Short mmCIF file of C-alpha atoms and ligand atoms in Angstrom, two decimals:
data_model
loop_
_atom_site.label_atom_id
_atom_site.label_comp_id
_atom_site.label_asym_id
_atom_site.label_seq_id
_atom_site.Cartn_x
_atom_site.Cartn_y
_atom_site.Cartn_z
CA ILE Y 487 -4.22 -2.36 0.20
CA GLN Y 488 -0.84 -2.94 -0.67
CA ARG Y 489 0.25 -5.00 -3.08
CA ILE Y 490 2.96 -8.07 -2.35
CA VAL Y 491 4.59 -10.49 -4.65
CA VAL Y 492 6.79 -13.33 -2.87
CA LYS Y 493 9.16 -15.25 -4.58
CA VAL Y 494 9.89 -18.44 -2.73
CA GLY Y 495 13.31 -20.43 -4.58
CA THR Y 496 14.05 -24.16 -5.30
CA SER Y 497 16.26 -23.66 -2.32
CA THR Y 498 13.23 -22.05 0.02
CA LEU Y 499 11.02 -25.27 -0.40
CA THR Y 500 13.28 -28.33 -0.90
CA ASN Y 501 15.87 -29.87 0.93
CA GLU Y 502 19.55 -31.47 0.35
CA ASN Y 503 18.16 -34.08 -2.01
CA GLY Y 504 16.24 -32.18 -4.08
CA HIS Y 505 12.89 -33.34 -2.88
CA LEU Y 506 9.83 -30.50 -1.02
CA ASP Y 507 10.43 -29.61 2.38
CA ILE Y 508 6.22 -29.97 3.63
CA GLU Y 509 7.11 -28.41 6.22
CA LYS Y 510 8.78 -24.97 5.34
CA ILE Y 511 6.11 -24.46 3.30
CA ARG Y 512 3.92 -24.73 5.67
CA LYS Y 513 5.05 -21.72 7.33
CA ILE Y 514 5.44 -20.19 4.40
CA VAL Y 515 1.46 -20.53 3.66
CA LEU Y 516 0.93 -19.21 7.07
CA GLU Y 517 2.83 -15.85 6.67
CA LEU Y 518 0.94 -15.46 3.12
CA SER Y 519 -2.21 -15.78 5.09
CA ASN Y 520 -1.95 -14.49 7.66
CA LEU Y 521 -0.49 -10.81 5.15
CA GLN Y 522 -4.10 -11.83 3.17
CA ASP Y 523 -5.94 -11.79 6.61
CA LYS Y 524 -4.29 -8.03 7.75
CA GLY Y 525 -5.73 -6.42 3.97
CA TYR Y 526 -2.88 -6.93 1.62
CA ASP Y 527 -2.84 -8.64 -1.67
CA VAL Y 528 -0.53 -10.89 -1.22
CA ILE Y 529 1.04 -13.16 -4.53
CA LEU Y 530 2.65 -15.95 -4.55
CA VAL Y 531 5.56 -16.76 -7.46
CA SER Y 532 6.99 -20.49 -6.86
CA SER Y 533 9.60 -22.63 -7.60
CA GLY Y 534 9.86 -26.48 -6.86
CA ALA Y 535 8.03 -28.23 -9.16
CA VAL Y 536 11.29 -30.06 -10.48
CA GLY Y 537 11.68 -30.64 -6.61
CA ALA Y 538 8.83 -32.03 -6.21
CA GLY Y 539 8.79 -33.84 -9.78
CA MET Y 540 11.90 -35.81 -8.22
CA GLY Y 541 9.95 -36.58 -4.85
CA LEU Y 542 7.16 -38.06 -6.81
CA LEU Y 543 9.44 -40.22 -8.89
CA ASN Y 544 12.35 -40.52 -5.87
CA ILE Y 545 14.96 -39.77 -8.31
CA ASN Y 546 17.89 -37.48 -6.54
CA GLU Y 547 19.84 -36.29 -8.97
CA LYS Y 548 19.15 -32.90 -11.10
CA PRO Y 549 17.79 -33.94 -14.51
CA LYS Y 550 20.27 -34.75 -17.62
CA THR Y 551 18.14 -34.15 -20.22
CA LEU Y 552 15.65 -31.28 -21.19
CA ALA Y 553 12.77 -32.85 -22.13
CA GLU Y 554 13.26 -34.95 -18.59
CA LYS Y 555 13.40 -32.16 -16.19
CA GLN Y 556 9.63 -31.17 -18.03
CA MET Y 557 8.64 -34.33 -17.52
CA LEU Y 558 9.10 -33.79 -13.73
CA SER Y 559 7.93 -30.14 -14.05
CA ALA Y 560 4.98 -31.07 -15.35
CA VAL Y 561 4.49 -33.93 -12.56
CA GLY Y 562 6.14 -32.52 -9.84
CA GLN Y 563 3.32 -28.77 -10.46
CA VAL Y 564 1.03 -30.79 -9.96
CA SER Y 565 1.64 -32.35 -7.09
CA LEU Y 566 3.06 -28.63 -5.51
CA MET Y 567 0.18 -27.62 -6.60
CA GLN Y 568 -1.92 -29.38 -4.64
CA ILE Y 569 0.02 -28.81 -1.51
CA TYR Y 570 -0.36 -25.67 -1.91
CA GLN Y 571 -4.23 -25.38 -2.31
CA THR Y 572 -4.64 -28.73 0.93
CA LEU Y 573 -2.14 -25.98 2.80
CA PHE Y 574 -4.09 -22.86 2.48
CA LYS Y 575 -7.13 -24.57 2.79
CA GLU Y 576 -6.01 -25.50 6.26
CA HIS Y 577 -6.85 -21.27 6.28
CA ASN Y 578 -10.02 -20.61 4.84
CA LYS Y 579 -7.64 -19.77 1.14
CA ILE Y 580 -8.41 -20.64 -2.56
CA VAL Y 581 -4.76 -20.48 -4.82
CA GLY Y 582 -5.45 -20.24 -8.59
CA GLN Y 583 -2.28 -21.77 -10.54
CA LEU Y 584 -1.16 -19.45 -13.37
CA LEU Y 585 1.38 -20.83 -15.17
CA LEU Y 586 3.38 -18.01 -17.34
CA THR Y 587 5.53 -17.16 -20.72
CA LYS Y 588 7.67 -15.01 -21.48
CA GLU Y 589 5.48 -14.46 -23.87
CA GLU Y 590 2.47 -12.46 -21.50
CA PHE Y 591 5.29 -10.06 -20.68
CA SER Y 592 6.13 -9.14 -24.34
CA ASN Y 593 2.68 -9.97 -26.15
CA ARG Y 594 0.62 -6.30 -25.28
CA LYS Y 595 -2.71 -8.22 -26.29
CA ARG Y 596 -1.45 -11.16 -24.10
CA TYR Y 597 -0.67 -8.17 -21.46
CA LEU Y 598 -3.55 -6.49 -20.84
CA ASN Y 599 -5.27 -10.27 -20.56
CA MET Y 600 -2.99 -11.47 -17.90
CA ARG Y 601 -3.58 -7.94 -16.05
CA ASN Y 602 -7.17 -8.49 -16.15
CA VAL Y 603 -6.97 -12.28 -14.84
CA CYS Y 604 -4.72 -11.60 -11.91
CA ASN Y 605 -6.51 -8.16 -10.77
CA ALA Y 606 -9.37 -10.98 -11.04
CA PHE Y 607 -8.03 -12.97 -8.68
CA LEU Y 608 -7.03 -10.35 -5.75
CA LYS Y 609 -10.82 -8.77 -6.14
CA ARG Y 610 -11.45 -12.34 -4.47
CA LYS Y 611 -9.44 -12.82 -2.69
CA ILE Y 612 -7.81 -15.33 -4.23
CA ILE Y 613 -3.77 -16.06 -4.22
CA PRO Y 614 -2.62 -16.54 -7.65
CA ILE Y 615 1.02 -18.73 -7.94
CA ILE Y 616 3.08 -18.38 -10.77
CA ASN Y 617 5.36 -20.66 -12.17
CA GLU Y 618 6.62 -20.16 -15.89
CA ASN Y 619 5.07 -23.18 -18.01
CA ASP Y 620 8.48 -25.22 -17.78
CA ALA Y 621 7.01 -28.32 -19.64
CA ILE Y 622 6.43 -26.13 -22.91
CA VAL Y 623 8.58 -23.57 -22.93
CA SER Y 624 12.16 -24.29 -24.15
CA ASN Y 625 15.33 -22.29 -24.76
CA ALA Y 626 15.26 -22.74 -27.82
CA LEU Y 627 11.82 -22.01 -28.33
CA LYS Y 628 12.64 -17.65 -26.90
CA ILE Y 629 9.65 -18.16 -25.13
CA LYS Y 630 10.71 -18.12 -22.00
CA VAL Y 631 11.58 -15.72 -19.35
CA GLY Y 632 14.16 -18.49 -17.49
CA ASP Y 633 14.07 -17.32 -14.08
CA ASN Y 634 11.38 -16.79 -11.28
CA ASP Y 635 13.78 -13.94 -9.65
CA THR Y 636 12.98 -11.98 -13.52
CA MET Y 637 9.50 -13.69 -13.18
CA SER Y 638 8.63 -12.53 -10.10
CA ALA Y 639 9.53 -9.34 -11.15
CA LEU Y 640 8.07 -9.09 -14.18
CA VAL Y 641 4.62 -10.02 -12.43
CA SER Y 642 5.60 -7.40 -9.83
CA GLY Y 643 4.63 -4.38 -12.58
CA LEU Y 644 1.84 -6.57 -14.35
CA ILE Y 645 -0.04 -5.97 -10.89
CA ASP Y 646 1.95 -3.10 -9.55
CA ALA Y 647 3.36 -4.52 -6.56
CA ASP Y 648 4.49 -1.85 -3.64
CA LEU Y 649 6.62 -4.31 -2.59
CA LEU Y 650 8.52 -8.02 -3.92
CA ILE Y 651 9.70 -10.21 -1.44
CA ILE Y 652 12.38 -13.26 -2.94
CA LEU Y 653 13.33 -15.24 -0.57
CA SER Y 654 16.41 -17.80 -0.81
CA ASP Y 655 18.43 -19.91 2.01
CA ILE Y 656 21.00 -17.00 1.88
CA ASP Y 657 19.74 -13.83 4.46
CA GLY Y 658 20.84 -11.12 1.20
CA LEU Y 659 23.05 -9.21 -0.59
CA TYR Y 660 26.98 -9.90 0.64
CA ASN Y 661 30.23 -7.73 -0.96
CA LYS Y 662 30.73 -11.44 -1.97
CA ASN Y 663 29.71 -14.87 -2.42
CA PRO Y 664 30.13 -15.64 1.31
CA ARG Y 665 29.95 -19.49 0.90
CA LYS Y 666 33.25 -18.59 -0.66
CA TYR Y 667 34.61 -15.92 1.16
CA GLU Y 668 34.31 -16.13 5.56
CA ASP Y 669 34.75 -12.42 5.31
CA ALA Y 670 32.04 -11.70 3.29
CA ASN Y 671 29.54 -9.14 4.36
CA LEU Y 672 25.69 -8.13 4.08
CA ILE Y 673 24.75 -5.48 2.61
CA HIS Y 674 21.77 -3.77 3.96
CA ILE Y 675 20.35 -0.97 1.48
CA VAL Y 676 20.70 -0.89 -2.14
CA GLY Y 677 19.96 2.56 -3.58
CA ASP Y 678 21.84 2.00 -6.80
CA ILE Y 679 22.34 -1.15 -8.45
CA ASN Y 680 25.85 -0.49 -10.41
CA GLU Y 681 28.35 -2.24 -11.46
CA ASP Y 682 30.20 -3.28 -8.52
CA ILE Y 683 26.47 -4.38 -7.19
CA LYS Y 684 26.76 -6.97 -10.43
CA LYS Y 685 29.72 -8.51 -10.16
CA MET Y 686 29.23 -9.31 -5.68
CA ALA Y 687 26.62 -11.22 -7.14
CA GLY Y 688 29.14 -13.60 -9.60
CA ALA Y 689 27.72 -16.49 -11.87
CA GLU Y 690 27.04 -19.53 -9.80
CA GLY Y 691 23.82 -20.75 -7.28
CA SER Y 692 23.43 -22.95 -4.50
CA LYS Y 693 22.71 -27.08 -6.47
CA PHE Y 694 19.25 -27.08 -7.69
CA GLY Y 695 17.86 -23.29 -8.31
CA THR Y 696 18.24 -22.01 -12.04
CA GLY Y 697 18.51 -18.30 -10.44
CA GLY Y 698 22.21 -17.76 -7.92
CA MET Y 699 22.23 -14.22 -6.76
CA ILE Y 700 22.90 -11.83 -10.20
CA THR Y 701 19.06 -12.75 -11.25
CA LYS Y 702 17.88 -11.75 -7.81
CA ILE Y 703 19.82 -8.19 -8.65
CA ILE Y 704 18.45 -7.97 -11.80
CA ALA Y 705 15.31 -8.33 -10.61
CA ALA Y 706 15.97 -5.28 -8.21
CA GLU Y 707 17.17 -2.65 -11.56
CA MET Y 708 14.20 -3.78 -13.13
CA VAL Y 709 11.05 -3.05 -9.97
CA THR Y 710 13.24 -0.30 -8.40
CA LYS Y 711 12.92 1.89 -12.07
CA ILE Y 712 8.86 1.23 -11.12
CA GLY Y 713 8.74 2.40 -7.41
CA THR Y 714 8.14 -0.57 -6.24
CA SER Y 715 10.97 -2.24 -3.77
CA LEU Y 716 12.64 -5.58 -3.12
CA VAL Y 717 13.59 -7.23 -0.03
CA ILE Y 718 16.08 -10.60 -0.92
CA ALA Y 719 16.26 -12.79 2.82
CA SER Y 720 16.74 -15.67 3.86
CA GLY Y 721 13.30 -17.81 3.09
CA ASP Y 722 15.17 -20.45 6.06
CA GLU Y 723 12.63 -18.01 8.96
CA PRO Y 724 9.21 -17.94 6.98
CA LYS Y 725 8.15 -15.61 9.99
CA ASN Y 726 10.45 -12.94 8.02
CA ILE Y 727 7.84 -12.05 5.27
CA THR Y 728 5.90 -10.29 7.54
CA ARG Y 729 8.74 -9.13 9.83
CA ILE Y 730 9.70 -7.28 6.28
CA VAL Y 731 5.94 -6.42 5.19
CA GLU Y 732 6.13 -4.41 8.39
CA LYS Y 733 9.51 -2.52 7.48
CA GLU Y 734 11.77 -4.79 10.39
CA ASN Y 735 15.38 -4.53 9.23
CA ILE Y 736 16.16 -8.39 7.02
CA GLY Y 737 17.91 -9.16 4.41
CA THR Y 738 19.10 -6.88 2.31
CA LEU Y 739 16.20 -3.97 0.95
CA PHE Y 740 16.50 -2.43 -3.04
CA VAL Y 741 15.01 0.92 -3.05
P1 LIG L 188 17.35 -19.67 -5.01
O1 LIG L 188 17.00 -20.63 -5.50
O2 LIG L 188 16.67 -19.76 -3.98
O3 LIG L 188 16.68 -18.39 -6.28
P2 LIG L 188 20.29 -19.27 -5.74
O4 LIG L 188 21.17 -20.62 -4.85
O5 LIG L 188 20.05 -19.29 -6.88
O6 LIG L 188 18.70 -19.12 -4.51
O7 LIG L 188 20.68 -17.97 -5.09
C1 LIG L 188 21.62 -17.88 -3.64
C2 LIG L 188 22.67 -18.64 -3.51
O8 LIG L 188 23.32 -17.00 -4.44
C3 LIG L 188 23.04 -18.07 -2.61
O9 LIG L 188 22.98 -19.72 -1.34
C4 LIG L 188 24.69 -18.09 -2.55
O10 LIG L 188 25.55 -19.38 -2.99
C5 LIG L 188 25.25 -17.84 -4.26
N1 LIG L 188 25.83 -16.35 -4.22
C6 LIG L 188 26.35 -15.76 -5.21
N2 LIG L 188 27.26 -15.09 -4.37
C7 LIG L 188 26.81 -14.74 -3.90
C8 LIG L 188 26.79 -13.19 -3.40
N3 LIG L 188 27.28 -11.79 -3.26
N4 LIG L 188 25.49 -12.60 -2.09
C9 LIG L 188 24.60 -13.63 -1.56
N5 LIG L 188 24.86 -15.04 -2.21
C10 LIG L 188 25.48 -15.27 -2.92
#
């Protein structure tokens, strides 16, 4: 069996108001369900909780305070999971929620415990849906992973994934930010993550995301060191998930 971690970013899950895009989520769920039916172990790392909270409370602007953001993530996490549960149920799949912190990866006992729990999920073909426990952790507490790109890389190590797929609002890594430079070119494969590659990623991301491209490059650096490949691709076309698993040349592959 091959183990696949799929990370979907805020920019993929939410629309221009920052609210959840249910139709998009429905398509992602279909892809993941199909993969599981084909015998793959599937783990989902999902952002989007804050966006879901904003939708529920009809808020259209980014939260201004940390406490407000944490509250929104708690409200939204419930509704995000409710949506996943309903949509996966249509494919007879059961999901479970795992809200993690950095401690799960830095404390050996918690790490081993988490690994056992994940394996218990996969043994029963339950799809773990993972997110940072944003309502509980803040940067000040120093127990925060900080972004779900890094989280997905850590999870890939935890469960010994063969492949990590990061879906974003962009179809891969470009040699420079394509939102700024019209002549930017998509890079199809990266074998060596050097300083040049990191420079391409720059610092900024989309309106509601937290990571940007650089956290995806760091995730790539982490997983390729342990023999896991990573593909960054566009989440606008969820069928990309299956295509990538079937080794079609989509997005940017890091090996
Ligand atoms: P997500 O919410 O999916 O994690 P982000 O918005 O955080 O996505 O990151 C993706 C964004 O990073 C792109 O939409 C683009 O604006 C920006 N970006 C900056 N540099 C690059 C680059 N070299 N190649 C691709 N995207 C880049």
